[in-house]
Structures are given as structure tokens and as C-alpha cells.
Coordinates of C-alpha atoms in Angstrom, one line a residue:
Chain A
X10 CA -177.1 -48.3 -49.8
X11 CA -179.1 -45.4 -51.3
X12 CA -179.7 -41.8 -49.3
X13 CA -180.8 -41.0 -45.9
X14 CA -184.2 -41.2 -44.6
X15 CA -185.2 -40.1 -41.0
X16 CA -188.6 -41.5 -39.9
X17 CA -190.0 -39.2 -37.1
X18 CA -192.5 -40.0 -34.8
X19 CA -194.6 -37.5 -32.6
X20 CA -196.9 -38.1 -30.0
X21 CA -200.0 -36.6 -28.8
X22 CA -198.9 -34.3 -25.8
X23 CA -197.1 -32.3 -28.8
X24 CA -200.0 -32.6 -30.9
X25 CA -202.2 -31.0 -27.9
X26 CA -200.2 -28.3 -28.0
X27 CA -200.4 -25.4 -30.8
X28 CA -197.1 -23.2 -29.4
X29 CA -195.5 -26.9 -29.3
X30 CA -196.6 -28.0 -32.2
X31 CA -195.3 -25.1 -34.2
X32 CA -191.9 -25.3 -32.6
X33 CA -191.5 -28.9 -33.5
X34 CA -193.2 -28.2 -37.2
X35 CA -190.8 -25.7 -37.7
X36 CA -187.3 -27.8 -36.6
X37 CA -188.6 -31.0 -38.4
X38 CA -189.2 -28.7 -41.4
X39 CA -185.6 -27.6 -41.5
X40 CA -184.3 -31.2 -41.2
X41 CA -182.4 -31.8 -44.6
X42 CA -182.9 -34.6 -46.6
X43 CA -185.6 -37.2 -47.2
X44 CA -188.1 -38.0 -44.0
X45 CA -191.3 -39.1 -43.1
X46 CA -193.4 -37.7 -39.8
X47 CA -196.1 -39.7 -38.1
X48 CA -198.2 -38.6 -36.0
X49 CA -200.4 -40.1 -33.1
X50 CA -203.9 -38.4 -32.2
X51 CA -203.9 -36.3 -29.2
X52 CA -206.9 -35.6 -27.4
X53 CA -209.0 -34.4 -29.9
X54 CA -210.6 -37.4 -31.0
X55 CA -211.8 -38.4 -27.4
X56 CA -213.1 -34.9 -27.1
X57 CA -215.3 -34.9 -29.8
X58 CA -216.6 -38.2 -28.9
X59 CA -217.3 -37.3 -25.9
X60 CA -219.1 -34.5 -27.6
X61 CA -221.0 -36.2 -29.9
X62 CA -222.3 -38.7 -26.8
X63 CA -219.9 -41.7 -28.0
X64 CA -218.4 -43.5 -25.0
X65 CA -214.3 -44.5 -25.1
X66 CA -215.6 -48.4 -25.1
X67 CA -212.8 -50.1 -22.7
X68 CA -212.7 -53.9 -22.1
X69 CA -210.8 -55.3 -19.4
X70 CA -209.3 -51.9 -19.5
X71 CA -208.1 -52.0 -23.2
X72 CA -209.4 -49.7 -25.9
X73 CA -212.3 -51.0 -28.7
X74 CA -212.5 -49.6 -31.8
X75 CA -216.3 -49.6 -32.5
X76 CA -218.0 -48.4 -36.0
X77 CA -218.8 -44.8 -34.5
X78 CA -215.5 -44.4 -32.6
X79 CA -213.6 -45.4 -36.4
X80 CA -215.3 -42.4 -37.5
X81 CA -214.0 -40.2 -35.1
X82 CA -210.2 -41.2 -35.3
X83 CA -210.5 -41.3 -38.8
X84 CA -212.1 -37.7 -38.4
X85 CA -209.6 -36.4 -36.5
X86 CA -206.2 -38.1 -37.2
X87 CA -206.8 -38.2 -40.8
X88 CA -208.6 -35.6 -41.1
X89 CA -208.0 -32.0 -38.2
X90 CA -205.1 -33.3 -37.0
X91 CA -203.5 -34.4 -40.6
X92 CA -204.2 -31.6 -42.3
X93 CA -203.3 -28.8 -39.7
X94 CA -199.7 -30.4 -39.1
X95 CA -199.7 -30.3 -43.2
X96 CA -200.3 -26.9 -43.7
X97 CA -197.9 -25.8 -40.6
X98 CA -195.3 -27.3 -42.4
X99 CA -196.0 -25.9 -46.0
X100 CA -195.9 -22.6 -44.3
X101 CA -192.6 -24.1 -43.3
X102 CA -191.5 -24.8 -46.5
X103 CA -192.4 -28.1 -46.4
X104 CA -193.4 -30.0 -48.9
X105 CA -195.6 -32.2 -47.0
X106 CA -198.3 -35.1 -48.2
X107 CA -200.9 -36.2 -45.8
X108 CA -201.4 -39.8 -46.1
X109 CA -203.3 -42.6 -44.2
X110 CA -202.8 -46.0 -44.7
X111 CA -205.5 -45.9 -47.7
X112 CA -203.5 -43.1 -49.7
X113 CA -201.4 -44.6 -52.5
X114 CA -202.5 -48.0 -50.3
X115 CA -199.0 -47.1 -48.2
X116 CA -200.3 -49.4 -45.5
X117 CA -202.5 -52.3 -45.6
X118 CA -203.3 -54.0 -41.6
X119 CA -205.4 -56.8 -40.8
X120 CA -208.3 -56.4 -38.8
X121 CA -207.6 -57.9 -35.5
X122 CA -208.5 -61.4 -34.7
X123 CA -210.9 -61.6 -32.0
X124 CA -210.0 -63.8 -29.6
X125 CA -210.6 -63.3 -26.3
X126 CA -211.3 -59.3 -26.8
X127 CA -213.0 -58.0 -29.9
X128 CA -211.2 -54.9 -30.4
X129 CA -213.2 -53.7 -33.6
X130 CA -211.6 -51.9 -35.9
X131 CA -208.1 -51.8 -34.9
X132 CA -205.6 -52.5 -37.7
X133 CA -202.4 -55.2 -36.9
X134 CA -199.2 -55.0 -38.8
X135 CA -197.6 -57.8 -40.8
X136 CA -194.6 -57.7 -42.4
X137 CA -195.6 -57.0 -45.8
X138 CA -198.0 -54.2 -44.2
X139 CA -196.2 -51.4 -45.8
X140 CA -196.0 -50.7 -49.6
X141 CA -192.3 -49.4 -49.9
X142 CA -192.3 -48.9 -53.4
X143 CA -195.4 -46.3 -53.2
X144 CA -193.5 -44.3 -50.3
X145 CA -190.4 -43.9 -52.2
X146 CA -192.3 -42.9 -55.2
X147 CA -193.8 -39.6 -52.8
X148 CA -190.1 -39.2 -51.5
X149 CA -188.3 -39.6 -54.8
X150 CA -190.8 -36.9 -56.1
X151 CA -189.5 -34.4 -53.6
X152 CA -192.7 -34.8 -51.1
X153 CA -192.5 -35.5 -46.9
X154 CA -195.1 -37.9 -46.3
X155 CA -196.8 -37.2 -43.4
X156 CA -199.0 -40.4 -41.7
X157 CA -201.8 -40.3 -39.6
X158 CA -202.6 -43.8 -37.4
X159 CA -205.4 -44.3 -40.1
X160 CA -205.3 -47.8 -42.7
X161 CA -206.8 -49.9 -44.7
X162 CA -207.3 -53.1 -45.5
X163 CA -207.3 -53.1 -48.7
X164 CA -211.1 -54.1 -49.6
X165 CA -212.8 -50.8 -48.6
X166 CA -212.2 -51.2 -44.3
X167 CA -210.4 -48.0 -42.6
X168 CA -208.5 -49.5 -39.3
X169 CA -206.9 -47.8 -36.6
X170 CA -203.7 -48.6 -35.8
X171 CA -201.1 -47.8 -33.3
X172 CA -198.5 -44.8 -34.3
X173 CA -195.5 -46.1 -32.7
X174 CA -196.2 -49.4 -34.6
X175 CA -196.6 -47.8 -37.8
X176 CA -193.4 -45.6 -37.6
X177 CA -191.6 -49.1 -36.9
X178 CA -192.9 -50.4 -40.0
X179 CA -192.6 -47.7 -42.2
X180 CA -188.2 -47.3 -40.5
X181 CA -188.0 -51.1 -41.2
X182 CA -189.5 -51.9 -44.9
X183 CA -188.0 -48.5 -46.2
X184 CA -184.8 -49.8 -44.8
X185 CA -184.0 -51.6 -47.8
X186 CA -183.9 -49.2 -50.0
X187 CA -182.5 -46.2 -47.5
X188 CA -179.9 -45.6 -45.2
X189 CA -183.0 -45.4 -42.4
X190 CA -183.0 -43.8 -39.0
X191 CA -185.7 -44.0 -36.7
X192 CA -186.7 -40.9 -34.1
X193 CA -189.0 -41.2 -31.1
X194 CA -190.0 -37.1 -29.9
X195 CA -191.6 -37.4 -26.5
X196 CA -191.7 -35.2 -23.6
X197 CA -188.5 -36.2 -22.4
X198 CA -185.0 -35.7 -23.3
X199 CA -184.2 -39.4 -23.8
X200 CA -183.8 -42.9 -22.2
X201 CA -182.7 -41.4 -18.3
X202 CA -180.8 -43.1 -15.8
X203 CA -182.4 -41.6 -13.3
X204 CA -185.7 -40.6 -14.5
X205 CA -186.5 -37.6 -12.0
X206 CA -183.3 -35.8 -13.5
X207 CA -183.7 -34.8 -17.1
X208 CA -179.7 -34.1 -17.4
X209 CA -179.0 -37.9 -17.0
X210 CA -179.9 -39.2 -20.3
X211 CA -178.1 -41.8 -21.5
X212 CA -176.3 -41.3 -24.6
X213 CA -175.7 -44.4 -26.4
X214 CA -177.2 -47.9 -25.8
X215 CA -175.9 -50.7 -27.5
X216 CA -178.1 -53.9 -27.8
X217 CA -176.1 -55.9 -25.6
X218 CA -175.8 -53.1 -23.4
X219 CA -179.8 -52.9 -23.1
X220 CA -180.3 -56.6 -21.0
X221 CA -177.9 -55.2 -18.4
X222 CA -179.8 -51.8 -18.1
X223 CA -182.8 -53.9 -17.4
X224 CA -181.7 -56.3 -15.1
X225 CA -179.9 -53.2 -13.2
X226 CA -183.3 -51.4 -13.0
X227 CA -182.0 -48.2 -14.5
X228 CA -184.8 -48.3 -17.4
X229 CA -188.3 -47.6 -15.9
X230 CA -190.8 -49.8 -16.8
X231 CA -192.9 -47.6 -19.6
X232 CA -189.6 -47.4 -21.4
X233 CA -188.8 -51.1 -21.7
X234 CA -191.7 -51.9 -24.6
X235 CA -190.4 -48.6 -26.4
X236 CA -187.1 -50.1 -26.3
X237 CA -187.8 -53.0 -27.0
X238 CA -189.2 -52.1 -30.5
X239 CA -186.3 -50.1 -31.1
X240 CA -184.4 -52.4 -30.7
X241 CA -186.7 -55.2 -33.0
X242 CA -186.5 -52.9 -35.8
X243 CA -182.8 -52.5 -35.6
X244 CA -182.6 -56.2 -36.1
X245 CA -184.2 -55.9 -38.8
X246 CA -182.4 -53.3 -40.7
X247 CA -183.1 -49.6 -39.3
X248 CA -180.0 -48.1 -38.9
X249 CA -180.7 -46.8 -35.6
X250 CA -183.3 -45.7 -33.1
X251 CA -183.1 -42.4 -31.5
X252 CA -185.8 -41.5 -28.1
X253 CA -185.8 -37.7 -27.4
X254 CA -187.3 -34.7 -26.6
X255 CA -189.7 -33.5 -29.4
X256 CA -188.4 -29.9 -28.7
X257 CA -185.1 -30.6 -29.3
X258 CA -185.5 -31.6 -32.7
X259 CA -183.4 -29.1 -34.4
X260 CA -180.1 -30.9 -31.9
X261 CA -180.8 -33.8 -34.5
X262 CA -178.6 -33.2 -37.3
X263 CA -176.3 -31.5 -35.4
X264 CA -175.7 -34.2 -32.7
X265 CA -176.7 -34.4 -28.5
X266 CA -180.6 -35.6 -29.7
X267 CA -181.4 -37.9 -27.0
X268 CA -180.8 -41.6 -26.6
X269 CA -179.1 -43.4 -29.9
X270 CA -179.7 -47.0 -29.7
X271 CA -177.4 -49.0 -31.7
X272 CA -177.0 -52.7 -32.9
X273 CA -173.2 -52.9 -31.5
Chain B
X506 CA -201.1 -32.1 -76.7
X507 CA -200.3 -35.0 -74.3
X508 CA -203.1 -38.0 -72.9
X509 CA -206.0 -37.7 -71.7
X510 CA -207.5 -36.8 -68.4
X511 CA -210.8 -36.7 -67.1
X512 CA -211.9 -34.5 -63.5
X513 CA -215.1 -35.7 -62.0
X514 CA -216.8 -33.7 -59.2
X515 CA -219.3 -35.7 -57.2
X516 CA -221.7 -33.9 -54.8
X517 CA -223.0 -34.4 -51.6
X518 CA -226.3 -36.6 -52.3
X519 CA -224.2 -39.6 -53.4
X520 CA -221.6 -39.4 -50.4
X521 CA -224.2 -39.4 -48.3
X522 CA -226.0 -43.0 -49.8
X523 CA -223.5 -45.6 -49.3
X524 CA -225.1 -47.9 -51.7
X525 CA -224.9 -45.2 -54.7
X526 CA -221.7 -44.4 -53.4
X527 CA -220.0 -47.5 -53.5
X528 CA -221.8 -47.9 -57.1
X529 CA -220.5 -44.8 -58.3
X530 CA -217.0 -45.2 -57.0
X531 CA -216.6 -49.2 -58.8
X532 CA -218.0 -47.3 -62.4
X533 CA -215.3 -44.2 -61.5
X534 CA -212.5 -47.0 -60.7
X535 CA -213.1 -48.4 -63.9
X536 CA -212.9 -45.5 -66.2
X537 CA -209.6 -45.8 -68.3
X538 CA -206.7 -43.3 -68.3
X539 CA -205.9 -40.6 -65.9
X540 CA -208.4 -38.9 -63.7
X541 CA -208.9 -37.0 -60.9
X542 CA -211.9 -37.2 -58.4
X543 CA -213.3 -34.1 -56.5
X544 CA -215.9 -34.6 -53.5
X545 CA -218.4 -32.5 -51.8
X546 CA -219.2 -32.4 -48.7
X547 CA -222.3 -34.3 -48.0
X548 CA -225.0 -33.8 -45.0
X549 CA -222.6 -35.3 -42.1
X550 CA -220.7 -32.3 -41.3
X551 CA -224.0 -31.1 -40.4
X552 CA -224.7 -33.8 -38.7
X553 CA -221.6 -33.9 -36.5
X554 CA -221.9 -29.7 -36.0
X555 CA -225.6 -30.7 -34.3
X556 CA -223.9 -32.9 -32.4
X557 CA -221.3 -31.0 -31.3
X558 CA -223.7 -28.1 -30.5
X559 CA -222.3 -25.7 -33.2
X560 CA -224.7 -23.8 -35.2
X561 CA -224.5 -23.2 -38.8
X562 CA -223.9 -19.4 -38.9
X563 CA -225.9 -17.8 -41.6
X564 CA -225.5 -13.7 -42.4
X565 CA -228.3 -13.0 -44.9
X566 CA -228.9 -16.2 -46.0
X567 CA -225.0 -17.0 -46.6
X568 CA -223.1 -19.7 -44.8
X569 CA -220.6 -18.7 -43.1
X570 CA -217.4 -21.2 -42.1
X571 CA -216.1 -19.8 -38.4
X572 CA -213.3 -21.4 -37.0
X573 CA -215.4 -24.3 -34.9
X574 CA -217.2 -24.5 -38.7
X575 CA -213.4 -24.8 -40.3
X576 CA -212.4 -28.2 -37.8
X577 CA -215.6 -29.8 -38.6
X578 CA -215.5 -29.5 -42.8
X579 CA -211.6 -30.2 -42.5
X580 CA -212.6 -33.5 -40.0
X581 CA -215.5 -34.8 -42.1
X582 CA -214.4 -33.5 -45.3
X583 CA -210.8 -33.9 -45.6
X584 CA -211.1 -37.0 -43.0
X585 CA -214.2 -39.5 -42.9
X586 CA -215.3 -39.0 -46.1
X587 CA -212.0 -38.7 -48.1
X588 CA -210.6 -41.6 -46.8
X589 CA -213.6 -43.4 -46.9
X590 CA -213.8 -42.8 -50.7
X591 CA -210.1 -43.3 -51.1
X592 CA -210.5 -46.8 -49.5
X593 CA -213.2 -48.1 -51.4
X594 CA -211.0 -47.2 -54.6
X595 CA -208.8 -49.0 -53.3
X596 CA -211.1 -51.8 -53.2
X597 CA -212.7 -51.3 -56.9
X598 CA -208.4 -51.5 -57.8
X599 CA -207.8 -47.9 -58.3
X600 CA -204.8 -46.3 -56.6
X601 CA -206.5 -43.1 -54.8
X602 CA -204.8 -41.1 -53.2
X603 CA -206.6 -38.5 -51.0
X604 CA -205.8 -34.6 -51.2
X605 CA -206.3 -31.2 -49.4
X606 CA -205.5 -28.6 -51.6
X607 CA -202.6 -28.5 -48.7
X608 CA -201.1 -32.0 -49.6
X609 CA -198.2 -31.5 -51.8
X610 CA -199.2 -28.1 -52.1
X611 CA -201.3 -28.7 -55.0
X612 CA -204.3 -26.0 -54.7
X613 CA -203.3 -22.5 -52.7
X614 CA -206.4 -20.3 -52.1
X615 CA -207.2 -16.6 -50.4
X616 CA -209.0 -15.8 -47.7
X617 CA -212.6 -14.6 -48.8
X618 CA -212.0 -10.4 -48.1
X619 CA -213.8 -9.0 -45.6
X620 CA -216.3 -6.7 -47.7
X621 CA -220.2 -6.9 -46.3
X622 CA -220.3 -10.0 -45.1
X623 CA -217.5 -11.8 -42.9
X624 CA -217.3 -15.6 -44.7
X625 CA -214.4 -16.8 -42.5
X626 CA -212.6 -19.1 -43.6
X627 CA -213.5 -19.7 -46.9
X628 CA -211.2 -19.8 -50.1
X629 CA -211.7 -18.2 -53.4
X630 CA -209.4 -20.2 -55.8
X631 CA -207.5 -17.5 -58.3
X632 CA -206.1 -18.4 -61.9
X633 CA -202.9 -19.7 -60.6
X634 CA -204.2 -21.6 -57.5
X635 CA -203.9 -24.7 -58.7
X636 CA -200.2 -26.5 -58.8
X637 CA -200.3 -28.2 -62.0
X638 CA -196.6 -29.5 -61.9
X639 CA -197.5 -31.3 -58.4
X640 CA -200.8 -32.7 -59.6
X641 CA -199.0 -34.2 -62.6
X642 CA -196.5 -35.5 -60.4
X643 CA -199.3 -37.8 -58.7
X644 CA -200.8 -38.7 -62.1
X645 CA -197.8 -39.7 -63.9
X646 CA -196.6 -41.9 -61.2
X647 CA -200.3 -43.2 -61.4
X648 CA -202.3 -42.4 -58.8
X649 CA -205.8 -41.0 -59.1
X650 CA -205.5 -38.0 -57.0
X651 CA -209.3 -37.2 -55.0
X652 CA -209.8 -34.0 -53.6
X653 CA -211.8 -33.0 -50.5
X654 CA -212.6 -29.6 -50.7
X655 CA -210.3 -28.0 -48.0
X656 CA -207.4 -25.7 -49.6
X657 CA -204.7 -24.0 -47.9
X658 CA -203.5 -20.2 -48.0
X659 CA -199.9 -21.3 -47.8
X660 CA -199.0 -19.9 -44.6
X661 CA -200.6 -22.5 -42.1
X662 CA -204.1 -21.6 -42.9
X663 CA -206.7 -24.2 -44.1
X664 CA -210.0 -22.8 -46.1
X665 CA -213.2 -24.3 -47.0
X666 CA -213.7 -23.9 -50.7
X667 CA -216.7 -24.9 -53.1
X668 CA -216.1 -28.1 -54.7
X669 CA -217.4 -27.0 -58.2
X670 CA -214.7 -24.7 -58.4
X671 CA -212.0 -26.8 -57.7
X672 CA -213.0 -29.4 -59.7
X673 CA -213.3 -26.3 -62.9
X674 CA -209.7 -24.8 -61.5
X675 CA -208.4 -28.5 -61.6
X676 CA -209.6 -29.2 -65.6
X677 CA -208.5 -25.2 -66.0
X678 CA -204.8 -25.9 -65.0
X679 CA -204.3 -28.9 -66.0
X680 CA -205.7 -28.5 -70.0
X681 CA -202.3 -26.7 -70.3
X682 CA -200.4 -30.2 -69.7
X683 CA -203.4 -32.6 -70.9
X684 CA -206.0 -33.2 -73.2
X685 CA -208.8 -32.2 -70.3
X686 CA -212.4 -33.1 -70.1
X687 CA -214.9 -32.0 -67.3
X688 CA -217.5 -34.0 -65.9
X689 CA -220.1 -32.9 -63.2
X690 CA -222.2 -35.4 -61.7
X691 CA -225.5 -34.6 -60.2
X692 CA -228.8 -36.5 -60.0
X693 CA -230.0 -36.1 -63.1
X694 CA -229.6 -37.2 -66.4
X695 CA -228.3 -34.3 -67.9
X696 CA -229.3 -30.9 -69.3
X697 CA -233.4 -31.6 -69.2
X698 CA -235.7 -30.1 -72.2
X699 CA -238.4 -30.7 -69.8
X700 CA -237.0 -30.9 -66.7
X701 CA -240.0 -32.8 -65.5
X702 CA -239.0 -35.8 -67.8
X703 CA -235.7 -37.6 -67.5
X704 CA -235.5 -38.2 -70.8
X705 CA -235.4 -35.1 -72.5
X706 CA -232.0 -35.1 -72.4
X707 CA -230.2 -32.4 -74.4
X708 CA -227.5 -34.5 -75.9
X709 CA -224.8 -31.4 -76.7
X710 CA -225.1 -28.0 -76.5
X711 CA -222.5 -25.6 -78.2
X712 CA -221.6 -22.8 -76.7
X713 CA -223.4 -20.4 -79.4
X714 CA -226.7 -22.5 -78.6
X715 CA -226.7 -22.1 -74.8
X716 CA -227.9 -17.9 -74.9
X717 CA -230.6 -19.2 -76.9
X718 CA -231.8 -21.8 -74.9
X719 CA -231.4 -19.5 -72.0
X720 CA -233.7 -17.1 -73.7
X721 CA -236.1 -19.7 -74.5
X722 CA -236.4 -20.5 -70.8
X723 CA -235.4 -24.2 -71.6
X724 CA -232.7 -24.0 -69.0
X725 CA -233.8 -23.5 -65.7
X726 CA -232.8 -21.3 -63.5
X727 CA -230.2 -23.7 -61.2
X728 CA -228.3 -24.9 -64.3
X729 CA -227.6 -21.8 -65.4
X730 CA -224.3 -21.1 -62.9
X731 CA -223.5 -24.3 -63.7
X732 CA -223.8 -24.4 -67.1
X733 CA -221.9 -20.5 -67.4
X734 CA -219.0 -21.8 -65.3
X735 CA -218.8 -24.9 -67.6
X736 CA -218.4 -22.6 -70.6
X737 CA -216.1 -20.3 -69.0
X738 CA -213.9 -23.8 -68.3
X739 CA -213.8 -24.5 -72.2
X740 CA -213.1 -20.7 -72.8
X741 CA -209.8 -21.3 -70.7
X742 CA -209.0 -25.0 -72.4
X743 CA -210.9 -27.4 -71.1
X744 CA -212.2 -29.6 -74.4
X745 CA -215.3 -30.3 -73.2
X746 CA -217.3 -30.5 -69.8
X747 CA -220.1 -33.5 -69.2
X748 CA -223.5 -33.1 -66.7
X749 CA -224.7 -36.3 -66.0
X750 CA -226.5 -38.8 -64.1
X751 CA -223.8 -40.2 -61.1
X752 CA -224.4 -43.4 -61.7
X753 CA -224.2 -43.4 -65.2
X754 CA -221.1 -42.6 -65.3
X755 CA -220.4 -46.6 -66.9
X756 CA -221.9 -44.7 -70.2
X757 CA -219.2 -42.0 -70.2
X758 CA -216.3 -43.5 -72.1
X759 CA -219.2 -46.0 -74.5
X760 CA -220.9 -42.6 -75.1
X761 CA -224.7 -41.9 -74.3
X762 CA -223.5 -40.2 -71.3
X763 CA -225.8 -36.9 -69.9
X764 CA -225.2 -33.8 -71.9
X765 CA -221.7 -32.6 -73.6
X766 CA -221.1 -28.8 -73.5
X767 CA -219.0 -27.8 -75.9
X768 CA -217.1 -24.7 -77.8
X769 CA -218.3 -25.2 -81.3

């Protein structure tokens, strides 16, 4: 097995947030070794669409990707929101690369199929979605990518596509050529056993340890999809999956970061 | 003196056709060797500015980027259009890979100074703004690099600079490491005689001959910052710089291609 690589996901709240957003910037900045950030949109993009007169198009209550909305999300998440959280973290030292899934053609989706919903241009991940070889070349060269929720198809199409999913992707294929971990920041301080008390997070879950969490009802429903793609992406090679606090980023590489799900 | 490369700054009329973009973009994926693409802005930032309700600020006569001004160029510029550029590349089978002068740290400029007029946030690019070493990184693990025209000041800052001067900065730096040619595409064929007729072409012009054109009025007024910054390119070590017709750009490497400015 080669080096390390920690693939870091941040949500919108953070995103939102410019005091936040500097604190995190500046702890993922001083993480050593190789790592990838991605990052998921924020508010921003519905903001502006609302600005512009475009209306969040919602069927049976599930997001559509029209033409004019693409262009806002590629806008803003590939474009504001890409580019700000690059230059915070050059001023951090950084030296991060801005990428959608277009760039270096990282990340090729498929355009949904529409079956019963038509959800435009949102972008599905296969297995061979993401191009391993062209992300190591940017981390072998000494750069921290840094992906917006923005890809490509490969014959001229931007999609969007969901940031947890991509982050899954990019912790699984890059798995076989580095030691890969996998970090979920959110706004809580990790997988809770009771969820109203932020000083209950669980440490450790194991996988056969995460049926009988279930089936006990100590994970709250919101959590269990989460897991669940943790714990998919262990299986198939990540090293391990860690759910915590975006703030306390810089407890990462010096242990107490959250919940660290394990194979066994 | 090493390979060759070729830097190609396309303006704002072609980005905004998507039929002469798209022809453009398959005759620029199909040039041979290593090259870099620079892109104006185009007429949709304006667009999305009405929208939004932002008005162009203007102090005598000068555009001036204010901070709402900044989000919008950095959105459409660094976003939409970028990616939608580096997408279709990747459609015509060249490996693009969009860049802000804040991606990989690759073009650092300064804040205008405050002297009469208040431009905001706009950069000027000094003589060592551009980071050859990173930019050759990209091209010698061969991607075509395409740079919007958003740079960075380094410490979290993001400027709007002039595309014509990045893509001149870019051809500057990088004719220390290769064998650099310059090539601006507009909407004409070249340097015009008669700039009523399209094909009065001026097929070279040394750089000896271009104060006597000048004084014989031949060149017109617009071409002449043009033309002056293309000489001061080749005084620095650019070999030669190209003006052309943007979708003639097939002709550039069979020869018959607009007009070649050269030193001697």
C-alpha cells in the first residue's frame, strides 16, 4: 500500500458561513499529507436563482435539475464557491486545485435515466465514474484537489451531482492506490447515542456493530443513509469512514475526531 | 530551448455564440503540441448583474469591479463559462483543465492602488505574476490548462484581471521554459490594410515596420494597444505573436493564418 490520503467532505452550513469557513480552511490546510476537499453548495446557488426569477423546480418533492438551474450550480459551486474556498486555503498555504468533474475529466456521471421523474441534469455515479490516474497525477505533483459537485459526461454535458456521493467515489477508486480515509465535517460532533447530548458520541462503530445500533434505535434516522454509505465504501476498500464536527478538524490527526467507522 | 507551446486568448464575442464556440473549441482541440487557452468574459455576466439588480459601476467612463461585481465575474467567469469550455474540450478529446489564476497558484496579482479612481477588485499582473514551474507542471503531465480571467492576491483575495494580459504574462513566463508563440483571436482576419476589406490581410509585420505603418495611419486606432503589447511580448521572449480570425484558427499550424508579428 502506497501513502496516506484523507478525502474530506464539507457541507453547506459551513460553506454559509465565512468565520466558519475560515476556521475549517485553516485546520484542513494544516492537515499533513496528501488530501482531497469536496465541497457541497450552500445556499448561494438557490439565492441567486431566486434572484434571477428561476424557480427550485421540485417533483413529488425531489429536486430537478433544469437547463437554467445547471447554470446556476455550475455558477456557484464551480465557480463563487470553488474559487473562494481555493484562495482561503492558498492564503493558508495550501496548494489547492479547483476541479469539477470536467477538469482533467476527474469525473465522468451519467445523466439520469428518466423513469418515473425526469430529474434533468443531475449526474449518477458508476463505478468507473472517477479517473484515478488523473487525481493522483494533481496529488503526486504536490496539489490538494479541491471538487465542487459539478461533472461531466464526457461529450460536452455539465451534470450536477450529489457531494457526499462524489466524496464516496473519489475515498473508494483512489483506494487502490492509497492508504484512503474518508471524513464527513457536519455540524455535529459525530454519530450520537443520544442525539440531544453532543458529549455522547460514539467513538468507534464496527460494521457488525452498526445492525445492532439500528435495530436498538440509538442511530436517528437522517444518520442511517450517511452510514450506510460509509459503510459501502469501506467494503469496498476505504480504510475507514470518520463523521464529525467540521470545527473540530484540527482533533483529526491528533485523535478524538468524531465517529470512526471500521470494517471489524 | 525546449518544445513548443502555443497561448490562445479568445474573447467574449465567440463565448457568447455557442455555434462559433463549439467551432472554435474542436479547431483549438486539434492543434498539436502543448497549449494553453485563455477566455474572456463574454456578455452573460452582464446578463446575470441585470438580473440580479447590480449595476455596472462606471467612474468616468471606467468599469469598476465592487465586491457584488467580484461574485458575479468569479461565478460566470471562473464557473459557467470555464467549465463549459473545459467540457466541450473534453468532448473535441482534449484534456482541459480549467484554471483561476488561484488554482495551483499559478497567476498571483495586486490589487489595482487606489490613485484617482477606486477600481476595486481588479488585478494588475506584475513580471513575476505568473507561476511558471506550476503551469509547466499541468503541461508536462498533459493537460491543456484554460484560464478564466479571475487571479488571486495570495492571501484569500480573488481579482478580476484583463484577459489580454494574462494570456501576454502567460507566453511572457513561460518563453523562459518553451519555445512560445502568441496568438490573439478576434473577429477579424488579421491586421487589415483596409480595414473595410477582409482581405487585406497584412501577412507579417516586423517589429521595425509597425512605427511606420502607424505613421502611415494603416493601423487603426484599436489595434494599436494590441499590436504594442504584442511587441512588448516578443521584446520579453515570446517568438512570435499571431491576430487572427477565431475560427480560422484550423489554418494556424498549415500556415495562412491572420497576421504574424514578429522581431525581425
Amino acid at each position: 500500500m502506497g501513502s496516506v490520503l484523507n478525502v474530506i467532505k464539507i457541507g453547506g452550513n459551513v460553506i454559509d458561513d465565512e468565520t466558519q469557513l475560515q476556521d475549517f480552511l485553516e485546520k484542513f490546510a494544516a492537515l499533513q499529507g496528501k488530501k482531497i476537499l469536496v465541497h457541497g453548495g450552500g445556499k448561494v446557488a438557490t439565492r441567486v436563482a431566486n434572484g434571477l426569477g428561476i424557480e427550485a423546480k421540485m417533483i413529488d418533492g425531489r429536486r430537478v435539475t433544469d437547463a437554467a438551474m445547471l447554470d446556476i450550480v455550475t455558477m456557484v459551486y464551480a465557480g463563487l464557491t470553488n474559487k473562494k474556498v481555493v484562495s482561503l486555503l492558498q492564503r493558508f498555504g495550501c496548494d489547492a486545485l479547483g476541479l469539477s468533474g470536467a477538469d482533467g475529466n476527474t469525473i465522468k456521471a451519467v445523466k439520469r435515466p428518466v423513469r418515473e421523474i425526469d430529474y434533468g441534469y443531475v449526474g449518477d455515479i458508476l463505478v468507473d465514474s472517477v479517473n484515478s490516474l488523473s487525481v493522483k497525477k494533481f496529488l503526486e505533483a504536490g496539489y490538494t484537489p479541491v471538487f465542487s459537485a459539478i461533472t461531466h459526461n464526457g461529450i460536452g454535458q455539465l451534470l450536477n451531482t450529489n457531494a457526499d456521493t462524489i466524496a464516496s467515489a473519489l475515498a473508494v477508486s483512489l483506494s487502490k492506490i492509497y492508504d484512503t480515509s474518508l471524513i464527513y465535517c457536519f455540524e455535529k460532533n459525530g454519530v450520537l447515542r443520544d442525539v440531544t447530548d453532543e458529549h455522547s458520541v460514539i467513538p468507534t462503530i464496527k460494521a457488525n456493530e452498526f445492525d445492532e445500533l439500528k435495530a436498538a434505535g440509538v442511530i436517528y434516522e437522517g444518520m442511517i443513509p450517511k452510514l450506510e454509505n460509509a459503510f459501502h465504501a469501506i467494503g469496498k476498500g476505504v480504510k475507514n469512514v470518520y463523521i464529525g464536527h467540521a470545527l473540530n478538524l484540527h482533533m483529526y490527526q491528533q485523535g478524538g475526531f468524531g465517529t470512526c467507522l471500521l470494517a471489524k
